[in-house]
Short mmCIF file of C-alpha atoms and ligand atoms in Angstrom, two decimals:
data_model
loop_
_atom_site.label_atom_id
_atom_site.label_comp_id
_atom_site.label_asym_id
_atom_site.label_seq_id
_atom_site.Cartn_x
_atom_site.Cartn_y
_atom_site.Cartn_z
CA MET A 20 -0.10 0.02 0.25
CA LYS A 21 1.35 3.36 -1.00
CA LEU A 22 0.01 5.01 2.14
CA LEU A 23 2.23 2.59 4.44
CA ASP A 24 5.65 2.66 1.77
CA ALA A 25 5.09 7.03 2.29
CA ILE A 26 4.61 7.21 6.40
CA ARG A 27 7.70 4.67 6.23
CA GLU A 28 10.45 6.73 4.11
CA THR A 29 8.93 10.24 4.47
CA GLY A 30 6.89 10.80 8.20
CA TRP A 31 3.77 11.89 4.93
CA CYS A 32 1.32 11.42 2.07
CA VAL A 33 -1.12 12.77 -0.40
CA TRP A 34 -3.21 10.46 -1.36
CA PRO A 35 -5.61 12.31 -4.71
CA GLY A 36 -8.95 10.42 -4.71
CA PHE A 37 -8.67 8.72 -1.43
CA LEU A 38 -12.49 8.41 -0.77
CA GLY A 39 -15.10 7.33 -2.90
CA GLU A 40 -17.00 9.97 -5.23
CA GLY A 41 -20.23 8.72 -3.68
CA LEU A 42 -18.81 9.03 0.35
CA ALA A 43 -16.81 12.50 -0.12
CA ALA A 44 -20.08 13.72 -1.47
CA ASP A 45 -22.75 12.32 1.43
CA LEU A 46 -19.41 13.74 3.96
CA SER A 47 -19.86 17.03 2.21
CA ARG A 48 -23.59 17.87 2.30
CA GLU A 49 -24.03 16.50 5.89
CA SER A 50 -21.00 19.20 6.48
CA LEU A 51 -22.62 22.26 4.85
CA SER A 52 -25.83 20.93 6.31
CA SER A 53 -24.37 20.79 9.90
CA TRP A 54 -22.81 24.20 9.73
CA GLU A 55 -25.93 26.40 8.44
CA GLU A 56 -28.12 24.53 11.32
CA GLY A 57 -25.26 26.01 12.93
CA VAL A 58 -23.92 23.52 15.54
CA PHE A 59 -20.12 24.23 14.99
CA ARG A 60 -18.22 25.72 17.63
CA PRO A 61 -15.18 27.76 17.21
CA ALA A 62 -12.22 25.38 17.66
CA GLY A 63 -9.76 26.01 20.64
CA VAL A 64 -6.05 25.68 20.45
CA GLY A 65 -4.12 24.22 23.27
CA ARG A 66 -5.77 21.33 26.14
CA GLY A 67 -7.24 21.34 29.14
CA GLU A 68 -7.09 24.18 31.25
CA ASN A 69 -5.10 25.96 28.23
CA LEU A 70 -7.33 25.23 25.76
CA ALA A 71 -8.93 28.48 24.30
CA VAL A 72 -10.26 30.19 20.97
CA ARG A 73 -7.30 32.15 19.56
CA GLY A 74 -9.06 34.06 16.59
CA ASP A 75 -5.16 35.11 15.82
CA VAL A 76 -3.82 31.78 15.62
CA ARG A 77 -6.86 30.13 13.87
CA THR A 78 -10.78 30.80 12.60
CA ASP A 79 -12.18 27.29 11.84
CA HIS A 80 -15.21 26.01 13.84
CA VAL A 81 -15.14 22.53 14.62
CA MET A 82 -17.98 19.42 15.52
CA TRP A 83 -16.47 16.45 16.93
CA LEU A 84 -17.90 12.84 15.13
CA GLY A 85 -19.37 10.71 18.01
CA ASP A 86 -19.17 7.63 19.03
CA GLU A 87 -22.40 6.51 18.61
CA ALA A 88 -24.36 9.14 16.25
CA ASN A 89 -22.58 8.61 13.40
CA SER A 90 -24.59 9.14 10.19
CA PRO A 91 -23.86 6.52 7.48
CA CYS A 92 -21.48 8.26 5.11
CA GLN A 93 -19.24 8.73 8.45
CA ALA A 94 -19.14 5.39 9.97
CA ALA A 95 -18.26 4.25 6.52
CA TYR A 96 -15.59 7.39 6.71
CA LEU A 97 -14.26 5.75 10.00
CA GLU A 98 -14.43 2.29 9.00
CA SER A 99 -11.69 3.09 6.67
CA LEU A 100 -9.89 4.84 8.62
CA GLU A 101 -9.95 1.63 10.88
CA GLU A 102 -8.87 -0.17 8.42
CA MET A 103 -5.97 1.96 7.83
CA ARG A 104 -4.81 2.03 11.60
CA VAL A 105 -4.70 -1.99 11.51
CA ALA A 106 -2.19 -1.82 8.36
CA LEU A 107 -0.29 0.88 9.88
CA ASN A 108 0.15 -0.99 13.20
CA ARG A 109 1.04 -4.15 11.28
CA ARG A 110 3.47 -3.30 8.98
CA LEU A 111 5.20 -0.26 10.59
CA PHE A 112 4.48 -1.03 14.56
CA LEU A 113 3.01 2.54 15.06
CA GLY A 114 1.01 1.43 18.07
CA LEU A 115 -2.70 3.29 17.35
CA VAL A 116 -5.24 3.18 19.79
CA ASP A 117 -8.15 4.95 18.68
CA PHE A 118 -9.38 7.51 16.26
CA GLU A 119 -10.13 11.15 17.09
CA GLY A 120 -11.76 13.61 14.43
CA HIS A 121 -13.89 16.67 13.81
CA PHE A 122 -15.26 18.33 10.34
CA ALA A 123 -14.08 21.42 10.21
CA VAL A 124 -15.20 24.83 8.06
CA TYR A 125 -13.25 28.03 7.62
CA PRO A 126 -15.35 30.48 6.52
CA PRO A 127 -13.98 32.73 3.88
CA GLY A 128 -10.91 34.87 4.94
CA GLY A 129 -9.90 31.67 7.61
CA PHE A 130 -7.03 29.79 8.46
CA TYR A 131 -4.67 28.31 10.79
CA LYS A 132 -1.11 29.18 11.95
CA PRO A 133 1.67 27.64 11.59
CA HIS A 134 1.75 24.71 14.01
CA LEU A 135 2.28 20.70 15.15
CA ASP A 136 -0.72 18.58 16.52
CA ARG A 137 0.76 17.45 19.14
CA HIS A 138 -0.05 19.23 22.49
CA ARG A 139 3.06 20.27 24.63
CA GLY A 140 4.06 17.81 27.01
CA THR A 141 1.92 14.80 25.45
CA GLN A 142 2.34 12.13 23.42
CA ASP A 143 -1.30 11.38 22.75
CA ARG A 144 -1.69 12.31 18.76
CA ILE A 145 0.27 10.40 16.68
CA LEU A 146 -0.77 9.92 13.02
CA SER A 147 -2.40 13.21 11.64
CA VAL A 148 -5.47 13.20 9.28
CA ILE A 149 -7.02 14.72 6.59
CA LEU A 150 -9.59 14.35 4.04
CA TYR A 151 -10.97 17.45 1.88
CA LEU A 152 -14.59 18.31 1.15
CA ASN A 153 -14.56 21.29 -1.42
CA PRO A 154 -16.44 19.49 -4.92
CA ALA A 155 -15.89 22.95 -6.53
CA TRP A 156 -11.98 23.94 -5.15
CA GLN A 157 -10.12 26.16 -8.01
CA PRO A 158 -7.00 27.73 -7.70
CA GLY A 159 -7.99 30.79 -6.71
CA ASP A 160 -10.11 30.16 -3.95
CA GLY A 161 -7.08 29.13 -1.53
CA GLY A 162 -6.98 27.09 1.85
CA GLU A 163 -4.37 25.07 1.29
CA LEU A 164 -2.35 23.04 3.50
CA ARG A 165 1.44 24.42 3.07
CA MET A 166 3.29 21.59 4.91
CA ARG A 167 7.46 21.88 5.48
CA THR A 168 8.37 18.05 4.81
CA THR A 169 11.89 18.57 7.66
CA PRO A 170 10.55 17.01 10.32
CA GLY A 171 11.14 20.01 13.54
CA GLU A 172 11.87 22.24 10.70
CA GLN A 173 9.47 25.60 11.06
CA GLY A 174 11.10 27.24 7.31
CA GLY A 175 12.99 25.32 4.62
CA ASP A 176 11.38 22.48 2.11
CA PHE A 177 7.14 22.43 1.85
CA ILE A 178 4.40 20.84 -0.07
CA THR A 179 1.28 22.84 -0.46
CA VAL A 180 -1.85 20.99 -1.07
CA GLU A 181 -5.13 22.11 -2.59
CA PRO A 182 -8.08 21.28 -0.72
CA ARG A 183 -10.17 19.53 -3.01
CA MET A 184 -12.52 17.11 -2.14
CA GLY A 185 -11.32 12.99 -1.93
CA THR A 186 -8.21 14.21 -1.28
CA LEU A 187 -6.60 12.43 2.18
CA VAL A 188 -3.11 13.79 3.30
CA CYS A 189 -1.19 11.97 6.86
CA PHE A 190 1.27 13.60 8.42
CA LEU A 191 3.29 12.51 11.38
CA ALA A 192 1.34 14.69 14.14
CA GLY A 193 4.37 15.93 15.82
CA ASP A 194 6.93 15.70 13.13
CA PHE A 195 5.99 18.72 10.42
CA TRP A 196 5.22 22.20 10.67
CA HIS A 197 2.01 23.34 8.72
CA GLU A 198 -0.86 25.96 8.49
CA VAL A 199 -3.67 26.51 6.64
CA LEU A 200 -2.80 29.31 4.09
CA PRO A 201 -6.20 31.99 4.31
CA ALA A 202 -8.83 30.56 2.63
CA ASN A 203 -11.13 32.66 -0.23
CA LYS A 204 -14.30 30.74 -0.08
CA THR A 205 -15.88 28.21 2.67
CA ARG A 206 -13.84 25.56 3.09
CA ALA A 207 -14.20 21.90 4.72
CA SER A 208 -12.56 19.11 5.84
CA VAL A 209 -12.77 16.23 8.44
CA THR A 210 -9.68 16.70 10.66
CA GLY A 211 -8.31 13.47 13.21
CA TRP A 212 -5.44 11.96 14.44
CA PHE A 213 -4.53 8.42 15.80
CA ARG A 214 -3.69 8.00 19.22
CA GLY A 215 -1.53 6.06 21.03
CA ASP A 216 -1.71 4.65 24.50
CA ALA A 217 0.33 7.38 25.78
CA VAL A 218 -0.63 8.47 29.58
CA PRO A 219 -0.35 12.73 28.94
CA ALA A 220 1.90 14.25 31.00
C1 OGA B 309 -5.74 20.61 11.93
C2 OGA B 309 -5.03 21.45 10.95
C3 OGA B 309 -4.75 21.58 8.23
C4 OGA B 309 -6.00 21.28 7.41
O1 OGA B 309 -7.06 20.87 11.68
O2 OGA B 309 -4.85 21.16 12.74
O3 OGA B 309 -3.76 22.04 10.42
O4 OGA B 309 -5.51 21.21 5.64
N1 OGA B 309 -5.64 21.39 9.46
O5 OGA B 309 -7.15 21.28 7.26
MN1 MN B 310 -2.99 21.12 12.42
#
Protein backbone atom coordinates (compact mmCIF):
# COMPACT_ATOMS: atom_id res chain seq x y z
CA MET A 1 0.00 0.00 0.00
CA LYS A 2 1.52 3.30 -1.07
CA LEU A 3 0.39 5.06 2.08
CA LEU A 4 2.36 2.66 4.29
CA ASP A 5 5.49 3.03 2.14
CA ALA A 6 5.20 6.80 2.13
CA ILE A 7 4.71 7.06 5.89
CA ARG A 8 7.66 4.76 6.46
CA GLU A 9 9.95 6.60 4.07
CA THR A 10 9.00 10.24 4.63
CA GLY A 11 6.52 10.41 7.52
CA TRP A 12 3.77 11.86 5.33
CA CYS A 13 1.50 11.01 2.41
CA VAL A 14 -0.89 12.86 0.07
CA TRP A 15 -3.51 10.65 -1.57
CA PRO A 16 -5.84 12.33 -4.09
CA GLY A 17 -9.07 10.40 -4.56
CA PHE A 18 -8.67 8.40 -1.34
CA LEU A 19 -12.41 8.31 -0.82
CA GLY A 20 -14.94 7.34 -3.49
CA GLU A 21 -16.87 10.27 -4.92
CA GLY A 22 -20.22 9.15 -3.54
CA LEU A 23 -18.99 8.89 0.02
CA ALA A 24 -17.05 12.15 -0.16
CA ALA A 25 -20.13 13.90 -1.58
CA ASP A 26 -22.30 12.57 1.28
CA LEU A 27 -19.79 13.79 3.87
CA SER A 28 -19.53 17.13 2.15
CA ARG A 29 -23.31 17.58 2.12
CA GLU A 30 -23.62 16.59 5.77
CA SER A 31 -20.86 18.94 6.78
CA LEU A 32 -22.50 21.81 4.94
CA SER A 33 -25.97 21.19 6.35
CA SER A 34 -24.62 20.94 9.93
CA TRP A 35 -22.70 24.15 9.30
CA GLU A 36 -25.87 25.86 8.14
CA GLU A 37 -27.75 24.54 11.19
CA GLY A 38 -25.18 26.33 13.33
CA VAL A 39 -23.94 23.33 15.32
CA PHE A 40 -20.24 23.94 14.66
CA ARG A 41 -18.24 25.65 17.42
CA PRO A 42 -15.13 27.84 17.18
CA ALA A 43 -12.06 25.58 17.42
CA GLY A 44 -9.75 25.92 20.39
CA VAL A 45 -5.99 26.03 20.82
CA GLY A 46 -4.24 24.04 23.58
CA ARG A 47 -5.85 21.56 25.91
CA GLY A 48 -7.33 21.18 29.37
CA GLU A 49 -7.16 24.39 31.39
CA ASN A 50 -5.22 26.09 28.62
CA LEU A 51 -7.84 25.49 25.94
CA ALA A 52 -8.81 28.83 24.43
CA VAL A 53 -10.37 30.22 21.27
CA ARG A 54 -7.65 32.25 19.57
CA GLY A 55 -8.84 34.02 16.45
CA ASP A 56 -5.28 35.17 15.78
CA VAL A 57 -4.11 31.53 15.51
CA ARG A 58 -7.01 29.68 13.88
CA THR A 59 -10.48 30.63 12.70
CA ASP A 60 -12.02 27.27 11.85
CA HIS A 61 -15.19 25.95 13.44
CA VAL A 62 -15.51 22.28 14.34
CA MET A 63 -18.04 19.54 15.00
CA TRP A 64 -16.61 16.41 16.63
CA LEU A 65 -17.47 12.99 15.27
CA GLY A 66 -19.39 11.03 17.87
CA ASP A 67 -18.90 7.41 18.79
CA GLU A 68 -22.53 6.45 18.43
CA ALA A 69 -24.60 8.90 16.44
CA ASN A 70 -22.54 8.65 13.29
CA SER A 71 -24.44 8.82 10.01
CA PRO A 72 -23.87 6.04 7.44
CA CYS A 73 -21.22 8.03 5.54
CA GLN A 74 -19.41 9.01 8.74
CA ALA A 75 -19.45 5.38 9.84
CA ALA A 76 -18.13 4.29 6.42
CA TYR A 77 -15.28 6.80 6.58
CA LEU A 78 -14.41 5.74 10.14
CA GLU A 79 -14.42 2.15 8.96
CA SER A 80 -11.89 2.87 6.21
CA LEU A 81 -9.74 4.65 8.80
CA GLU A 82 -10.00 1.61 11.04
CA GLU A 83 -8.62 -0.56 8.23
CA MET A 84 -5.82 1.95 7.81
CA ARG A 85 -5.09 1.91 11.55
CA VAL A 86 -4.80 -1.87 11.59
CA ALA A 87 -2.54 -1.87 8.51
CA LEU A 88 -0.29 0.85 9.98
CA ASN A 89 0.08 -1.12 13.20
CA ARG A 90 0.75 -4.37 11.40
CA ARG A 91 3.33 -3.02 8.98
CA LEU A 92 4.87 -0.11 10.84
CA PHE A 93 4.21 -0.96 14.51
CA LEU A 94 2.90 2.53 15.20
CA GLY A 95 0.87 1.41 18.22
CA LEU A 96 -2.22 3.33 17.13
CA VAL A 97 -5.04 2.72 19.57
CA ASP A 98 -7.93 4.86 18.40
CA PHE A 99 -9.06 7.82 16.32
CA GLU A 100 -10.55 11.17 17.28
CA GLY A 101 -11.74 13.61 14.67
CA HIS A 102 -14.01 16.47 13.73
CA PHE A 103 -15.54 18.19 10.75
CA ALA A 104 -13.90 21.56 10.26
CA VAL A 105 -15.17 24.57 8.36
CA TYR A 106 -13.06 27.64 7.62
CA PRO A 107 -15.32 30.59 6.72
CA PRO A 108 -14.05 32.91 3.96
CA GLY A 109 -10.85 34.56 5.20
CA GLY A 110 -10.17 31.57 7.48
CA PHE A 111 -6.66 30.33 8.27
CA TYR A 112 -4.63 28.30 10.76
CA LYS A 113 -1.15 29.60 11.56
CA PRO A 114 1.90 27.27 11.52
CA HIS A 115 1.76 24.64 14.25
CA LEU A 116 2.38 21.02 15.22
CA ASP A 117 -0.59 18.78 16.02
CA ARG A 118 0.89 17.24 19.12
CA HIS A 119 0.07 19.09 22.30
CA ARG A 120 3.08 20.19 24.28
CA GLY A 121 4.13 17.59 26.84
CA THR A 122 1.99 14.80 25.35
CA GLN A 123 2.47 11.97 22.95
CA ASP A 124 -1.11 10.94 22.38
CA ARG A 125 -1.58 12.20 18.81
CA ILE A 126 0.64 10.11 16.57
CA LEU A 127 -0.68 10.49 13.03
CA SER A 128 -2.76 13.38 11.66
CA VAL A 129 -5.30 12.49 8.98
CA ILE A 130 -7.18 15.11 6.96
CA LEU A 131 -9.82 14.52 4.30
CA TYR A 132 -10.91 17.46 2.17
CA LEU A 133 -14.54 18.02 1.19
CA ASN A 134 -14.57 20.84 -1.34
CA PRO A 135 -16.22 19.67 -4.57
CA ALA A 136 -15.72 22.84 -6.57
CA TRP A 137 -12.29 23.92 -5.28
CA GLN A 138 -10.34 25.95 -7.85
CA PRO A 139 -6.95 27.69 -7.90
CA GLY A 140 -7.53 31.08 -6.34
CA ASP A 141 -9.95 29.72 -3.73
CA GLY A 142 -7.03 29.50 -1.28
CA GLY A 143 -7.09 27.41 1.88
CA GLU A 144 -4.22 25.19 0.79
CA LEU A 145 -2.36 23.15 3.39
CA ARG A 146 1.30 24.16 3.51
CA MET A 147 3.46 21.58 5.24
CA ARG A 148 7.21 21.64 5.89
CA THR A 149 8.75 18.34 4.89
CA THR A 150 11.80 18.36 7.17
CA PRO A 151 10.83 16.91 10.56
CA GLY A 152 10.92 19.53 13.32
CA GLU A 153 11.75 22.40 10.94
CA GLN A 154 9.55 25.48 10.71
CA GLY A 155 11.20 26.54 7.45
CA GLY A 156 12.79 24.96 4.41
CA ASP A 157 11.19 22.62 1.89
CA PHE A 158 7.43 22.41 1.86
CA ILE A 159 4.51 20.93 -0.01
CA THR A 160 1.28 22.74 -0.82
CA VAL A 161 -1.86 20.61 -0.89
CA GLU A 162 -5.04 21.82 -2.58
CA PRO A 163 -8.06 20.97 -0.40
CA ARG A 164 -9.85 19.13 -3.18
CA MET A 165 -12.74 16.79 -2.60
CA GLY A 166 -11.61 13.29 -1.61
CA THR A 167 -7.89 14.12 -1.13
CA LEU A 168 -6.44 12.61 2.04
CA VAL A 169 -3.31 13.85 3.79
CA CYS A 170 -1.53 12.01 6.62
CA PHE A 171 1.58 12.98 8.54
CA LEU A 172 3.32 12.27 11.82
CA ALA A 173 1.61 14.69 14.19
CA GLY A 174 4.65 15.65 16.23
CA ASP A 175 7.07 16.08 13.32
CA PHE A 176 5.73 18.33 10.62
CA TRP A 177 4.97 22.04 10.94
CA HIS A 178 1.98 23.01 8.86
CA GLU A 179 -0.54 25.77 8.30
CA VAL A 180 -3.76 26.49 6.43
CA LEU A 181 -3.28 29.39 4.04
CA PRO A 182 -6.11 31.97 3.98
CA ALA A 183 -9.21 30.56 2.34
CA ASN A 184 -11.14 32.83 0.02
CA LYS A 185 -14.20 30.60 0.11
CA THR A 186 -15.79 28.37 2.73
CA ARG A 187 -13.47 25.36 3.13
CA ALA A 188 -14.56 22.00 4.59
CA SER A 189 -12.66 18.94 5.82
CA VAL A 190 -12.67 16.09 8.28
CA THR A 191 -9.58 16.37 10.47
CA GLY A 192 -8.48 13.80 12.99
CA TRP A 193 -5.74 11.92 14.70
CA PHE A 194 -4.78 8.35 15.37
CA ARG A 195 -3.73 8.22 18.99
CA GLY A 196 -1.36 6.02 20.90
CA ASP A 197 -1.81 4.88 24.46
CA ALA A 198 0.79 7.21 25.98
CA VAL A 199 -0.43 8.76 29.20
CA PRO A 200 -0.62 12.56 28.86
CA ALA A 201 2.21 14.21 30.80
C1 LIG B 1 -5.57 21.07 11.96
C2 LIG B 1 -4.94 21.36 10.66
C3 LIG B 1 -5.01 21.35 8.27
C4 LIG B 1 -5.97 21.33 7.13
O1 LIG B 1 -6.82 21.03 12.04
O2 LIG B 1 -4.82 20.85 12.94
O3 LIG B 1 -3.78 21.62 10.65
O4 LIG B 1 -5.49 21.31 5.97
N1 LIG B 1 -5.67 21.26 9.51
O5 LIG B 1 -7.17 21.35 7.35
MN1 LIG C 1 -2.81 20.85 12.36
